[in-house]
GROMACS .gro file of C-alpha atoms in nm:
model
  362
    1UNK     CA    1   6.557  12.370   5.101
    2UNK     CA    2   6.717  12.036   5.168
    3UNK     CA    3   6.537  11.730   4.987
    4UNK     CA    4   6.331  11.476   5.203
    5UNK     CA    5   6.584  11.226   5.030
    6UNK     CA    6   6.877  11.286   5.247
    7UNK     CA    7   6.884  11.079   5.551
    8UNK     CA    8   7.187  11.294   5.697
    9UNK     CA    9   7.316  11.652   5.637
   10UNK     CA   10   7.655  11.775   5.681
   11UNK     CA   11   7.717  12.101   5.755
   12UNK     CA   12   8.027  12.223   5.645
   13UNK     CA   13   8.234  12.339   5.790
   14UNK     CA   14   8.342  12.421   6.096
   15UNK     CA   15   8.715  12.683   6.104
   16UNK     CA   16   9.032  12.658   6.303
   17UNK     CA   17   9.034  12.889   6.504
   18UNK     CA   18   9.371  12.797   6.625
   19UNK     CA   19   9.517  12.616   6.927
   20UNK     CA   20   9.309  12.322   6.879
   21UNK     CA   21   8.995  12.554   6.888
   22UNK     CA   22   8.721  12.501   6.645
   23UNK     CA   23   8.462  12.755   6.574
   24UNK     CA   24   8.154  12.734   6.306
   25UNK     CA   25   8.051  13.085   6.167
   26UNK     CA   26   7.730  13.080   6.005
   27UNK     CA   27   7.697  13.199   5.627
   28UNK     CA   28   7.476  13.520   5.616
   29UNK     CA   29   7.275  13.418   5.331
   30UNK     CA   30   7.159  13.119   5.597
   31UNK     CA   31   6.938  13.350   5.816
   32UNK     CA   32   6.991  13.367   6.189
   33UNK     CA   33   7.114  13.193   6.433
   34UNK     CA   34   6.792  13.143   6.623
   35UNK     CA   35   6.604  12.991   6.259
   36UNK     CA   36   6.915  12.775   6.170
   37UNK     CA   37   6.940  12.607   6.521
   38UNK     CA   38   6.557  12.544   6.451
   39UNK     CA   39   6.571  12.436   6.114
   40UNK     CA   40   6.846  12.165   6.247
   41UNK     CA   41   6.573  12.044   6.498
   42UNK     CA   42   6.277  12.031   6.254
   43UNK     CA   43   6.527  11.810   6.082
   44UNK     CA   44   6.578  11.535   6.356
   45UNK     CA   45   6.207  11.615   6.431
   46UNK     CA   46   6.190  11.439   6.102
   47UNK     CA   47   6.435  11.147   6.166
   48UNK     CA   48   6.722  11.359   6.005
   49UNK     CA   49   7.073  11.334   6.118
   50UNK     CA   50   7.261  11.683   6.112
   51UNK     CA   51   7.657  11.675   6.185
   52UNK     CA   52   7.898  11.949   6.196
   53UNK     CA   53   8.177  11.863   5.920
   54UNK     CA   54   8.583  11.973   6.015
   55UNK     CA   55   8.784  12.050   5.744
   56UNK     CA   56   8.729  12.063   5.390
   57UNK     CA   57   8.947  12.166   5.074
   58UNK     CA   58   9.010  12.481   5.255
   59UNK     CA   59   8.983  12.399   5.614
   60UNK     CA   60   9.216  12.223   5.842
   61UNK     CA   61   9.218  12.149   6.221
   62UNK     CA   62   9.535  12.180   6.485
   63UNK     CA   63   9.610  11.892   6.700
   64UNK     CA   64  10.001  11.916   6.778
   65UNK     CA   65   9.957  11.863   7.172
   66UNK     CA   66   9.745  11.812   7.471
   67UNK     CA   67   9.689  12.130   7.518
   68UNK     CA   68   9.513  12.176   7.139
   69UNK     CA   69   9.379  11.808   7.187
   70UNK     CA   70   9.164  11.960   7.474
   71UNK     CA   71   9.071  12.298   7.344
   72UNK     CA   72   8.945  12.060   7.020
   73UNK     CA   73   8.748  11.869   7.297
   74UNK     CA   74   8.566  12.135   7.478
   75UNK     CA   75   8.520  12.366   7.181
   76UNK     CA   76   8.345  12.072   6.958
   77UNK     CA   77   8.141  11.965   7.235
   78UNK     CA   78   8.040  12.321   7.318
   79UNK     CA   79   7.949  12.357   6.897
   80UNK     CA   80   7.772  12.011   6.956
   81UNK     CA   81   7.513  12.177   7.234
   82UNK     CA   82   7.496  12.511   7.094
   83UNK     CA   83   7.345  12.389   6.782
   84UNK     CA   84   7.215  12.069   6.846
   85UNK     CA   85   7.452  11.870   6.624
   86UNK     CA   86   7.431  11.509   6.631
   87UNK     CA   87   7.803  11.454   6.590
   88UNK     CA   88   8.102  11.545   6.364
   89UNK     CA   89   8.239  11.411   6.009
   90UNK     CA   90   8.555  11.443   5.956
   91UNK     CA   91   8.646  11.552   5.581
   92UNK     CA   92   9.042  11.664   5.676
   93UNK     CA   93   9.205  11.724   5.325
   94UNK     CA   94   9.538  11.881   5.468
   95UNK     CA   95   9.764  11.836   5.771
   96UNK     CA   96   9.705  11.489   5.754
   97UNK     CA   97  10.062  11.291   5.700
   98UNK     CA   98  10.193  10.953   5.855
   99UNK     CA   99  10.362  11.018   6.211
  100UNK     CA  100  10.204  11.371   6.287
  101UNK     CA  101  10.096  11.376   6.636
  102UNK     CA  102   9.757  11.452   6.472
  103UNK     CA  103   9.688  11.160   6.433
  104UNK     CA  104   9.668  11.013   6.758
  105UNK     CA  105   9.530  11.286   6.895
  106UNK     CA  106   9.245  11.313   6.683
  107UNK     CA  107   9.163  10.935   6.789
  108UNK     CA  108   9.228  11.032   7.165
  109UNK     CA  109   9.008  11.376   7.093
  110UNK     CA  110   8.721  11.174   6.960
  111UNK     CA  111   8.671  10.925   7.211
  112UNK     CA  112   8.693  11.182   7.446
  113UNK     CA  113   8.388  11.347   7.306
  114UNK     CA  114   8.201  11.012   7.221
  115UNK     CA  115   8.220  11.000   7.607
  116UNK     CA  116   8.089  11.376   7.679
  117UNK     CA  117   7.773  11.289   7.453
  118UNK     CA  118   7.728  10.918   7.453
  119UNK     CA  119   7.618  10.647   7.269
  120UNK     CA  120   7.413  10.870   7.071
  121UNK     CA  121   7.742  11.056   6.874
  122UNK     CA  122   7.729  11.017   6.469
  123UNK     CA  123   8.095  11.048   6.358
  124UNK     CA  124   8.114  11.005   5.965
  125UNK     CA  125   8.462  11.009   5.783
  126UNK     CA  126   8.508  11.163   5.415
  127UNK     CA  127   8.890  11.144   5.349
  128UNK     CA  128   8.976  11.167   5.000
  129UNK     CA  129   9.083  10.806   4.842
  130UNK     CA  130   9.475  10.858   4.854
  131UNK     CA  131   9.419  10.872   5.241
  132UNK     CA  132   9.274  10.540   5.248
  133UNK     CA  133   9.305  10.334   4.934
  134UNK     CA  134   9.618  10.521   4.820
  135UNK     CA  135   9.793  10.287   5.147
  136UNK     CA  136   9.814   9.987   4.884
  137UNK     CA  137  10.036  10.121   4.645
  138UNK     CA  138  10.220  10.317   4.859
  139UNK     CA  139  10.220  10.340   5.244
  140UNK     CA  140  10.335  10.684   5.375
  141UNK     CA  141  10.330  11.068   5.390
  142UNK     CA  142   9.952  11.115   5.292
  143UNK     CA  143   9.957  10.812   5.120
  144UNK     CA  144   9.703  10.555   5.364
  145UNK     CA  145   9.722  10.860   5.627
  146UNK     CA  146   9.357  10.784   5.742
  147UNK     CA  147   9.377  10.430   5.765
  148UNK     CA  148   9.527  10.400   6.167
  149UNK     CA  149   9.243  10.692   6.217
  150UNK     CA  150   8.993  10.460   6.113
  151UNK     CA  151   9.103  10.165   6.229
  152UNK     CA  152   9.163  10.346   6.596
  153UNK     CA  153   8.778  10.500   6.551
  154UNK     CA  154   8.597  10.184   6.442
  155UNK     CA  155   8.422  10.112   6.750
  156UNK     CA  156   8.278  10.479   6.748
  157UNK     CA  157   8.276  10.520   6.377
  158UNK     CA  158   7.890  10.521   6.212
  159UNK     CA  159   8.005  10.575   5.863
  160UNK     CA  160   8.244  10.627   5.651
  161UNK     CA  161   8.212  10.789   5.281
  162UNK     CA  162   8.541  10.789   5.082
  163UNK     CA  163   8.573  11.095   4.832
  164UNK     CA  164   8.618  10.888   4.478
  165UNK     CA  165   8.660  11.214   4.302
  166UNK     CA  166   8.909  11.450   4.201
  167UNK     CA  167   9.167  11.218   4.253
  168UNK     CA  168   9.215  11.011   3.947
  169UNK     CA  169   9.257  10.701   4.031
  170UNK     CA  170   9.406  10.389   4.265
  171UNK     CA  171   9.558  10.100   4.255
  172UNK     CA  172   9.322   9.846   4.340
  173UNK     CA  173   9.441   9.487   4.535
  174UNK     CA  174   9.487   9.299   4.208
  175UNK     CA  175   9.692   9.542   4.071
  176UNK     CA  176   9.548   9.745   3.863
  177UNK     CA  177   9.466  10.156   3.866
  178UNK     CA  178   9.143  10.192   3.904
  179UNK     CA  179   8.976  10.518   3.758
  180UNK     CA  180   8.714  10.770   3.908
  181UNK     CA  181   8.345  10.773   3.773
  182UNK     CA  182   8.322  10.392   3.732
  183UNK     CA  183   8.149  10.103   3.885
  184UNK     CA  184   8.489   9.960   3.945
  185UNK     CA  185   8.577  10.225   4.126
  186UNK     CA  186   8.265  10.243   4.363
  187UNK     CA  187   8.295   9.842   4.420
  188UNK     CA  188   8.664   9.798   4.457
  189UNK     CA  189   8.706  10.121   4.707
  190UNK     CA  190   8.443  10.015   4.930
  191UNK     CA  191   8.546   9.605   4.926
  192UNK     CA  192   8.898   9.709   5.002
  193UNK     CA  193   8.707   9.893   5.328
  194UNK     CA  194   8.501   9.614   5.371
  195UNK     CA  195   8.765   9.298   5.358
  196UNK     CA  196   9.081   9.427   5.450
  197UNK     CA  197   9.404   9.522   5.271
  198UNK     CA  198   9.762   9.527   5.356
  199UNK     CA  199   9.923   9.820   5.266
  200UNK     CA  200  10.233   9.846   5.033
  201UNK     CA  201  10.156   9.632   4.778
  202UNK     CA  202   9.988   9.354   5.031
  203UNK     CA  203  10.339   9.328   5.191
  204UNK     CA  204  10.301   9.548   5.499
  205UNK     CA  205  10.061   9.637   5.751
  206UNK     CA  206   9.724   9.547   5.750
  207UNK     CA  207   9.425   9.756   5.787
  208UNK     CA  208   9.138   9.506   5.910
  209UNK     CA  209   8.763   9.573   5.709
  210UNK     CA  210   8.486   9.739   5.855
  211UNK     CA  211   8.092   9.624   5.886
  212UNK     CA  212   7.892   9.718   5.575
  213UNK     CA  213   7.664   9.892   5.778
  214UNK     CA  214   8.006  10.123   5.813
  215UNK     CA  215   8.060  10.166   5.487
  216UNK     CA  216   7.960  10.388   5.193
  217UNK     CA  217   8.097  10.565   4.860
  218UNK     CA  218   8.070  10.935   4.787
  219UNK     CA  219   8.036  11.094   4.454
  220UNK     CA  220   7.923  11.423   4.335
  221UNK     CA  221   7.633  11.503   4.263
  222UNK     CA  222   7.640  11.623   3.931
  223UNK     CA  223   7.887  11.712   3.693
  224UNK     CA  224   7.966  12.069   3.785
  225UNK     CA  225   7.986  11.984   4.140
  226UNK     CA  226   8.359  11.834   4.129
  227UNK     CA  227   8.610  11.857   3.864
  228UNK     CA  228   8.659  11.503   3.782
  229UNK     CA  229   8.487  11.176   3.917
  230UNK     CA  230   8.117  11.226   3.794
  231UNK     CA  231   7.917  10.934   3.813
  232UNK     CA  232   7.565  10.915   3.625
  233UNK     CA  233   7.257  10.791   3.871
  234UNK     CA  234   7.269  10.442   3.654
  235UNK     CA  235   7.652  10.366   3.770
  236UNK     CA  236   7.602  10.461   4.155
  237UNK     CA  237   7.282  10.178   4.132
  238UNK     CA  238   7.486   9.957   3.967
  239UNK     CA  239   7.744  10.005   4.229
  240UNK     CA  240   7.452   9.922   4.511
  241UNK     CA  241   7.303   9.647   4.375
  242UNK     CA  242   7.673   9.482   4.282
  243UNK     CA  243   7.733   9.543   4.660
  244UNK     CA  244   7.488   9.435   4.807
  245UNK     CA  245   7.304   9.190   4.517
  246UNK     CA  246   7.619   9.090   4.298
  247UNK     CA  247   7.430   9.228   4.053
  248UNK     CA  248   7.540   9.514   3.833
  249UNK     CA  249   7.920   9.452   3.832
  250UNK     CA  250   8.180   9.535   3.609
  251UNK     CA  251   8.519   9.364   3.633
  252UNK     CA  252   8.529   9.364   3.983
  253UNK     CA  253   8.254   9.090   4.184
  254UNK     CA  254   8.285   9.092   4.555
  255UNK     CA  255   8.301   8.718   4.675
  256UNK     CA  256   8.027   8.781   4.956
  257UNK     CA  257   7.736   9.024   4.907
  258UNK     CA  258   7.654   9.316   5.167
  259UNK     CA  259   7.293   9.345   5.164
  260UNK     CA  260   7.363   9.614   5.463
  261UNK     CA  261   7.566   9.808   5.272
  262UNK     CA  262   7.500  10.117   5.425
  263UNK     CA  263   7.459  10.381   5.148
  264UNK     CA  264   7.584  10.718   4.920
  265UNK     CA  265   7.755  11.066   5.007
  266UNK     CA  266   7.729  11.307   4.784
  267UNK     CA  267   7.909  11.661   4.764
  268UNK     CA  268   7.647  11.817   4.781
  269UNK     CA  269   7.331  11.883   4.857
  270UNK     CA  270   7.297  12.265   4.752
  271UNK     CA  271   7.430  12.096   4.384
  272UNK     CA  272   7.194  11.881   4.393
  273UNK     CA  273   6.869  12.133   4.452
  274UNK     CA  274   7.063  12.319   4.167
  275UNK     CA  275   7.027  12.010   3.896
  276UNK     CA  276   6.686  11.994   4.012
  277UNK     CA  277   6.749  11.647   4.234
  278UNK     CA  278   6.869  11.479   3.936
  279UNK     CA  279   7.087  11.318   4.150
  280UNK     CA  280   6.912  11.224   4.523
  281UNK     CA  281   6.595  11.104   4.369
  282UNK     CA  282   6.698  10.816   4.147
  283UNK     CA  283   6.967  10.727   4.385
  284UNK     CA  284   6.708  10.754   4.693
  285UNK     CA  285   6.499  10.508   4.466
  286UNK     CA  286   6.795  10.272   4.396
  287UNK     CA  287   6.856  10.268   4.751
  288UNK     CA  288   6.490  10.163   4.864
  289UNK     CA  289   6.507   9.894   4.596
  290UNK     CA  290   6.755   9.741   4.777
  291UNK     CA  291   6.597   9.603   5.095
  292UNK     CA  292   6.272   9.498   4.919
  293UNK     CA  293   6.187   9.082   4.927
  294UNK     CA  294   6.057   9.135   4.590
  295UNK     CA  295   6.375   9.282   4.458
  296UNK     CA  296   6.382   9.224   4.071
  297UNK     CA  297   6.777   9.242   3.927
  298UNK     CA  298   6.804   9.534   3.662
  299UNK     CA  299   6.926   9.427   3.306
  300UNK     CA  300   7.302   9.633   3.262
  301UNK     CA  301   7.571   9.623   3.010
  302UNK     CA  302   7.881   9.590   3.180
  303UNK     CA  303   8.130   9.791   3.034
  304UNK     CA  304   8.488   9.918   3.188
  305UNK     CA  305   8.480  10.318   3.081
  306UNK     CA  306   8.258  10.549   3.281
  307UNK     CA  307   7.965  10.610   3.147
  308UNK     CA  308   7.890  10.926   2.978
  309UNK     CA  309   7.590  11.120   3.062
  310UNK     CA  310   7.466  11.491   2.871
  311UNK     CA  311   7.564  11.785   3.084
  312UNK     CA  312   7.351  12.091   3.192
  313UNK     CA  313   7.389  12.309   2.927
  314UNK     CA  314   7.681  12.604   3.124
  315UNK     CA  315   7.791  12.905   2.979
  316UNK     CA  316   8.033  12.849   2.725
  317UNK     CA  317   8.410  12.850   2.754
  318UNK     CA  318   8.632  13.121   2.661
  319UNK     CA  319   8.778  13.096   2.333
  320UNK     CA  320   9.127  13.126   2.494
  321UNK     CA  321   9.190  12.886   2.741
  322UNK     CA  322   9.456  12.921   2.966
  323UNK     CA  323   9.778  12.731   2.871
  324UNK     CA  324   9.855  12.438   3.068
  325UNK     CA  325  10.221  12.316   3.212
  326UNK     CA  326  10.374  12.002   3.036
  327UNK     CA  327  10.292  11.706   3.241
  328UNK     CA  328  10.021  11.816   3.438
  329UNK     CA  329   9.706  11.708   3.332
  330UNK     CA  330   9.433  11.980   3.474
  331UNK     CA  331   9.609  12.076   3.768
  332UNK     CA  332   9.682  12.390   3.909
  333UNK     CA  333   9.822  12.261   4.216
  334UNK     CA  334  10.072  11.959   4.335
  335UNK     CA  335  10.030  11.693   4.093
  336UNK     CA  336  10.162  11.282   4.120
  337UNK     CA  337  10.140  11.211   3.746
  338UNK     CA  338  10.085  10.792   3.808
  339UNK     CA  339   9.800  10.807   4.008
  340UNK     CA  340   9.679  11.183   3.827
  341UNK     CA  341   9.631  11.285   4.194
  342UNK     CA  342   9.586  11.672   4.237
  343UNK     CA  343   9.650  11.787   4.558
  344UNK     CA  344   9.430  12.153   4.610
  345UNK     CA  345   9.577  12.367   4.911
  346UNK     CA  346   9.961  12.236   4.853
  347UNK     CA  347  10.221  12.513   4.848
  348UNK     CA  348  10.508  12.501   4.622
  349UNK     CA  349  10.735  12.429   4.865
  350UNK     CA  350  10.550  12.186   5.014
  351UNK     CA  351  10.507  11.987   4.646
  352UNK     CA  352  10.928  12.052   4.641
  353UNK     CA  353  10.946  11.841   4.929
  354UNK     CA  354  10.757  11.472   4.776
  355UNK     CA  355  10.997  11.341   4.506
  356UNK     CA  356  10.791  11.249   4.194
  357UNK     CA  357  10.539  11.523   4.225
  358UNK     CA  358  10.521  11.805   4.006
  359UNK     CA  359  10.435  12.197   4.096
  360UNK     CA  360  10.185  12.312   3.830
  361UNK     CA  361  10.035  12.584   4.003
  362UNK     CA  362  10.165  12.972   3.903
   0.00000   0.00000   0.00000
């Protein structure tokens, strides 16, 4: 059951297939074919958009050539008509680097299929923050990777919803890291989206802002659903009425408010119906609050640490946990100790290659 709160569902995710092709094989606890392409109409019978999302923590998509960059074309589009998707997000959490011919073909491939469908195509981004924000501190390798995808996509792009979780943290335009799971966080990502930034440090390139109505954050939705980054329902509404009200801020105050700001992703939606819409419902509420004439400014206390909130009670942990290498933190994969990054779905010898990271993974 998906909530009447959610104004668009992802559906992840779609599987390289290889050569460029995608497919999308559908889970078989999800019924059949026939009652899932109908359930995705009684959706946008509803005013529901429904998208087909590539990639993933697991998932990954092949665009070395022309001859990939069209079998991505027609294979998408034929996904698109099969099942009635309204478009694509594009949540691509490996094989994303500076200088990979994936890049521009990805830009090429999706204007190509903006064309095939027309002005009605939804394309959402969800890259994880060290694609996008990370380009400040340090501009290369993954590091800003999605920024000349976005910036070559803007005129088709209808939103995009950074991942500010499971990432630690970023260094923010004034300097200073910013940590996961505050308001800070939430603000300064999405201004940085909004105004601008050059990259390295505001000495190199720069990556021009989006419209509000572009822009979002994404969080989970509860605090099982990622391993670090949980936000309670009161920070994400202090977030939105900061952004949009100047209301609600902690240390960071955007200098013009974006009463068009355009909203909240959250990973996910079967998480969600698990916590019993803890999540979607107060955040649908904050939302609605926003637009209203008669909007009446909540009273917070601003504080810098994210907030704590009491946790479902979960089995309880072994006695015996497992032991953890020196100098990584929680992760079991590639780790970049200054930023506490954790990059899942990194080989060894792939983490060998980055100077400064550290293999904590068996």
């Amino acid at each position: 059951m998906v909530s009447k709160d959610w104004d668009v569902v992802i559906v992840a995710f779609g599987t390289n297939q290889g050569n460029g092709n995608v497919g999308f094989e559908l889970d078989k606890d999800a019924g059949s074919e026939a009652a899932f392409i109908e359930d995705i109409a009684a959706l946008q019978a509803r005013g529901k958009k429904v998208v087909l999302s590539l990639g993933g923590q697991d998932g990954s998509v092949s665009l070395a050539n022309d001859m990939e960059r069209h079998n991505f074309v027609n294979s998408v589009h034929g996904l698109l008509r099969k099942y009635g998707f309204d478009g694509i997000d594009l949540d691509l959490e490996s094989g994303i680097s500076q200088g990979l011919p994936i890049i521009d073909n990805l830009i090429v491939g999706v204007k190509e299929l903006r064309r095939r469908v027309g002005d009605s195509f939804y394309l959402s981004m969800a890259p994880e923050h060290p694609y996008v924000q990370g380009g400040y501190g340090a501009y290369g390798s993954i590091w800003g990777a999605y920024l000349p995808i976005i910036d070559g996509l803007r005129n088709e792009l209808s939103i995009i919803h950074v991942q500010y979780y499971n990432n630690g943290g970023f260094v923010y335009t004034d300097g200073r890291m910013i940590n996961e799971g505050t308001v800070d966080c939430l603000v300064g990502g999405s201004l940085m989206l909004m105004d601008g930034f050059r990259v390295n440090y505001g000495q190199g390139w720069k990556f021009n802002g989006l419209r509000p109505d572009q822009v979002a954050f994404g969080v989970p939705s509860g605090p099982q659903a990622a391993g670090r980054g949980f936000v309670t329902p009161t920070t994400v509404a202090r977030a939105l009425t900061c952004l949009a009200h100047g209301v609600g801020c902690d240390t960071i105050k955007p200098k013009n408010t974006y009463p068009t700001f355009r909203g909240v992703m959250t990973w996910s939606i079967n998480w969600d119906r698990f916590d019993r819409f803890a999540f979607s419902q107060p955040v649908r509420h904050a939302l609605d609050s926003l637009g209203h004439n008669d909007f009446v400014a909540p009273v917070y206390t601003a504080t810098t640490t994210q907030e704590e909130a009491a946790a479902p009670e979960t089995t309880p942990e072994p006695t015996q946990k497992p032991k953890r290498k020196p100098g990584c933190g929680d992760s079991t994969g590639c780790y970049y100790a200054p930023t506490s990054l954790s990059l899942v779905g990194w080989s060894a010898q792939d983490c060998g290659k980055m100077p400064f990271f550290l293999w904590c993974g068996p």
